[in-house]
């Protein structure tokens, strides 16, 4: 049951992420990205990581993608308004993409193949356990990431305040 | 998963779905009636006794109206917008506990579609999805007013999600659980959370108004500035879906508020009544009490709509970012201190 | 500027104090006011069943009058049509035959007399122009209808009923 569900969700996420890249209209692209994130939520649920699933749902689908859509709607990127990109930029893009590919392939090679459905501790993703782990074992990284977010917020406020 | 369980859940979900549609339908009538009463009028009273069949007449009218899709619009997204709006409005009721476990035909049935242990967050996620219908519909219309409405809706919903989430965090400090069933059970009798979290409730209430786009916060469809806002280009039942989604949203958020802060199906003296009525009618009475609370909230929504004028856009943003968020954070700090003090550090 | 009437009031706008800036008391006050209105007597008049009392100088649907012997007063002089600013009135005149003296008062009468109620602005100038006191705007509200042609009222709807019929009723 969950095995076949996993394959369905995996197929859907690959399919929709390909659509994100290949769709011409940027707004469609963002909408496909939203669906892709939704399939990720299904993956998290299948892994019994309910908290992560719902947070992915709220933060990525409910907030960040809304902002993406918001910006794209305001920009109104059409084919005729889009400036032609220089060859140098295209080359840079190809190089960057290749680098990313190499990194990904390398990291995939370094990974061990694990059973995708069964976890060592199946209750890990539940809110209570996750909270205990976060505030005991990983307290320092947790606090540091919160500091990082705070500094990002202060930076955003500063950028917005700066006289144009 | 036995077959009986599946059938039981199926029936229950169908009933809840039909109930929420029915309540939303009659909310449209109630809105017009209450508006009339607050303005010394009588409201619609021609269709059926006391205007009972007015929602049916309205629905038939909506279906029979001519359907116009603008030629320059994005057709798929134009149709997807209202569909999404009503979909996200309907799925919110899945985690709300409607009553205690009920004995029916020799079976114990839980009056809740599903008790996931992140219930509050689920509601929160569904609420945050609600804006997509408006945004997609507004953008696909290819109309400046619609786009302005969509953008207002997006920024308003994102701004008010933050204080809403923060007020929920303060509530979680009190309840220690994310499951709505647990939260309701903790409020047994008269130990309602609103007595522990009055400020949090106030913030949540204001945010609920903003998230459902109800009147002091109905800037996305602000007639005076934006014609009809995001539904300017819509006609026929697609417009009906947008309007209907608002009423379903109102019903679900009333149910959430009643559940989180006003004890859900709990009422003073419920143990006595349960022992008096037995395991079938006791929970049903509790469900009735929950619905009374929900109707009270819906009335409140309407009462506010016909009293308070719409905010200006900068006032809306000021209220959200400069008043509600600091208040919600202060509420978290105070609640945390009190909880720590009570628990003896 | 010097005030002539002495009725001008200068309002002092003090900066709001903390309580006022919370707006909540004002909101509750407003809500109390609207709630009180729920129990006030309703102002609605249920129109088709109950009609509001018209004022003395109300101008409604036209009626073509008869004299005390029940003869139509209109002589089809066309002054009403001429005076009509909306050009809503048309008529065709005809000569009275022998034996019709009981129907028409003058030797000339209106064979057809039509008022387009969609054009009419109910100004009452026809009433004032009429030398024979034959037309008055003393009827009820002109009812709604579905087709434009149904708003052109002919003599069948405009002429007053004969006195004998009124007595019968």
CSV table of C-alpha atoms in Angstrom, one decimal, chain A residues 23-148:
chain,number,residue,atom,x,y,z
A,23,UNK,CA,6.5,25.5,-18.9
A,24,UNK,CA,6.9,28.8,-20.7
A,25,UNK,CA,4.6,30.9,-18.6
A,26,UNK,CA,6.3,31.9,-15.3
A,27,UNK,CA,3.0,31.9,-13.4
A,28,UNK,CA,2.3,28.3,-14.5
A,29,UNK,CA,5.7,27.4,-13.5
A,30,UNK,CA,5.1,28.7,-10.0
A,31,UNK,CA,1.8,26.8,-9.8
A,32,UNK,CA,3.5,23.6,-10.8
A,33,UNK,CA,6.1,24.3,-8.2
A,34,UNK,CA,3.3,24.5,-5.6
A,35,UNK,CA,2.0,21.1,-6.7
A,36,UNK,CA,5.5,19.8,-6.4
A,37,UNK,CA,5.7,21.0,-2.9
A,38,UNK,CA,2.4,19.3,-2.2
A,39,UNK,CA,3.8,16.0,-3.4
A,40,UNK,CA,6.7,16.5,-1.0
A,41,UNK,CA,4.2,16.9,1.8
A,42,UNK,CA,2.8,13.5,0.8
A,43,UNK,CA,6.3,12.1,1.0
A,44,UNK,CA,6.7,13.4,4.5
A,45,UNK,CA,3.4,12.0,5.6
A,46,UNK,CA,4.5,8.6,4.2
A,47,UNK,CA,7.6,8.8,6.2
A,48,UNK,CA,5.4,9.5,9.3
A,49,UNK,CA,7.0,12.9,9.7
A,50,UNK,CA,3.7,14.7,10.3
A,51,UNK,CA,5.1,17.9,11.8
A,52,UNK,CA,7.6,18.3,8.9
A,53,UNK,CA,4.8,17.6,6.4
A,54,UNK,CA,2.5,20.2,7.9
A,55,UNK,CA,5.2,22.8,8.3
A,56,UNK,CA,6.3,22.2,4.7
A,57,UNK,CA,2.6,22.7,3.8
A,58,UNK,CA,2.3,26.0,5.7
A,59,UNK,CA,5.6,27.6,5.1
A,60,UNK,CA,6.4,26.6,1.5
A,61,UNK,CA,3.0,26.2,0.0
A,62,UNK,CA,1.1,28.7,2.2
A,63,UNK,CA,3.6,31.5,2.5
A,64,UNK,CA,6.7,31.4,0.4
A,65,UNK,CA,5.0,30.3,-2.8
A,66,UNK,CA,2.3,33.0,-2.3
A,67,UNK,CA,5.1,35.5,-2.2
A,68,UNK,CA,6.6,34.0,-5.4
A,69,UNK,CA,3.3,34.2,-7.1
A,70,UNK,CA,2.8,37.7,-5.8
A,71,UNK,CA,6.0,39.0,-7.2
A,72,UNK,CA,5.5,37.2,-10.5
A,73,UNK,CA,2.0,38.7,-10.9
A,74,UNK,CA,3.4,42.2,-10.3
A,75,UNK,CA,6.3,41.7,-12.7
A,76,UNK,CA,4.0,40.3,-15.5
A,77,UNK,CA,6.8,38.6,-17.4
A,78,UNK,CA,5.7,38.2,-20.9
A,79,UNK,CA,7.8,37.1,-23.9
A,80,UNK,CA,7.8,40.5,-25.6
A,81,UNK,CA,8.8,42.4,-22.5
A,82,UNK,CA,11.6,40.0,-21.5
A,83,UNK,CA,15.0,41.4,-22.6
A,84,UNK,CA,17.2,39.2,-24.7
A,85,UNK,CA,19.9,37.6,-22.7
A,86,UNK,CA,23.5,38.0,-23.7
A,87,UNK,CA,25.6,35.0,-24.7
A,88,UNK,CA,27.9,35.5,-21.8
A,89,UNK,CA,25.0,35.1,-19.4
A,90,UNK,CA,23.8,32.0,-21.1
A,91,UNK,CA,27.3,30.5,-20.9
A,92,UNK,CA,27.4,31.4,-17.2
A,93,UNK,CA,24.1,29.7,-16.7
A,94,UNK,CA,25.3,26.5,-18.4
A,95,UNK,CA,28.4,26.4,-16.3
A,96,UNK,CA,26.5,26.9,-13.1
A,97,UNK,CA,23.9,24.3,-14.1
A,98,UNK,CA,26.7,21.7,-14.9
A,99,UNK,CA,28.4,22.5,-11.5
A,100,UNK,CA,25.1,21.8,-9.8
A,101,UNK,CA,24.7,18.6,-11.7
A,102,UNK,CA,28.2,17.4,-10.8
A,103,UNK,CA,27.5,18.2,-7.1
A,104,UNK,CA,24.3,16.3,-7.1
A,105,UNK,CA,25.7,13.3,-8.9
A,106,UNK,CA,28.6,13.3,-6.4
A,107,UNK,CA,26.3,13.5,-3.4
A,108,UNK,CA,24.0,10.8,-4.7
A,109,UNK,CA,27.0,8.5,-5.3
A,110,UNK,CA,28.2,9.2,-1.8
A,111,UNK,CA,24.8,8.2,-0.3
A,112,UNK,CA,23.9,4.8,0.8
A,113,UNK,CA,20.8,3.3,-0.6
A,114,UNK,CA,18.3,3.1,2.3
A,115,UNK,CA,14.9,1.6,2.5
A,116,UNK,CA,12.7,4.6,1.7
A,117,UNK,CA,9.7,3.7,3.8
A,118,UNK,CA,10.9,2.2,7.0
A,119,UNK,CA,12.7,4.3,9.5
A,120,UNK,CA,14.8,3.1,12.4
A,121,UNK,CA,12.6,5.1,14.8
A,122,UNK,CA,9.2,5.4,13.2
A,123,UNK,CA,7.9,7.9,15.9
A,124,UNK,CA,10.7,10.4,15.3
A,125,UNK,CA,8.6,12.7,13.1
A,126,UNK,CA,5.8,13.2,15.6
A,127,UNK,CA,5.7,16.6,17.3
A,128,UNK,CA,6.5,15.5,20.8
A,129,UNK,CA,9.6,13.5,19.8
A,130,UNK,CA,10.8,16.1,17.4
A,131,UNK,CA,10.5,18.8,20.0
A,132,UNK,CA,12.5,16.8,22.5
A,133,UNK,CA,15.2,16.1,20.0
A,134,UNK,CA,15.4,19.7,18.8
A,135,UNK,CA,15.6,21.1,22.3
A,136,UNK,CA,18.0,18.5,23.7
A,137,UNK,CA,20.4,17.0,21.2
A,138,UNK,CA,20.3,19.8,18.6
A,139,UNK,CA,19.8,22.8,20.9
A,140,UNK,CA,22.9,24.7,19.6
A,141,UNK,CA,22.2,24.3,15.8
A,142,UNK,CA,18.6,25.2,16.5
A,143,UNK,CA,19.5,28.4,18.3
A,144,UNK,CA,22.2,29.3,15.7
A,145,UNK,CA,19.7,28.9,12.9
A,146,UNK,CA,17.3,31.1,14.8
A,147,UNK,CA,20.0,33.8,15.1
A,148,UNK,CA,20.6,33.4,11.3
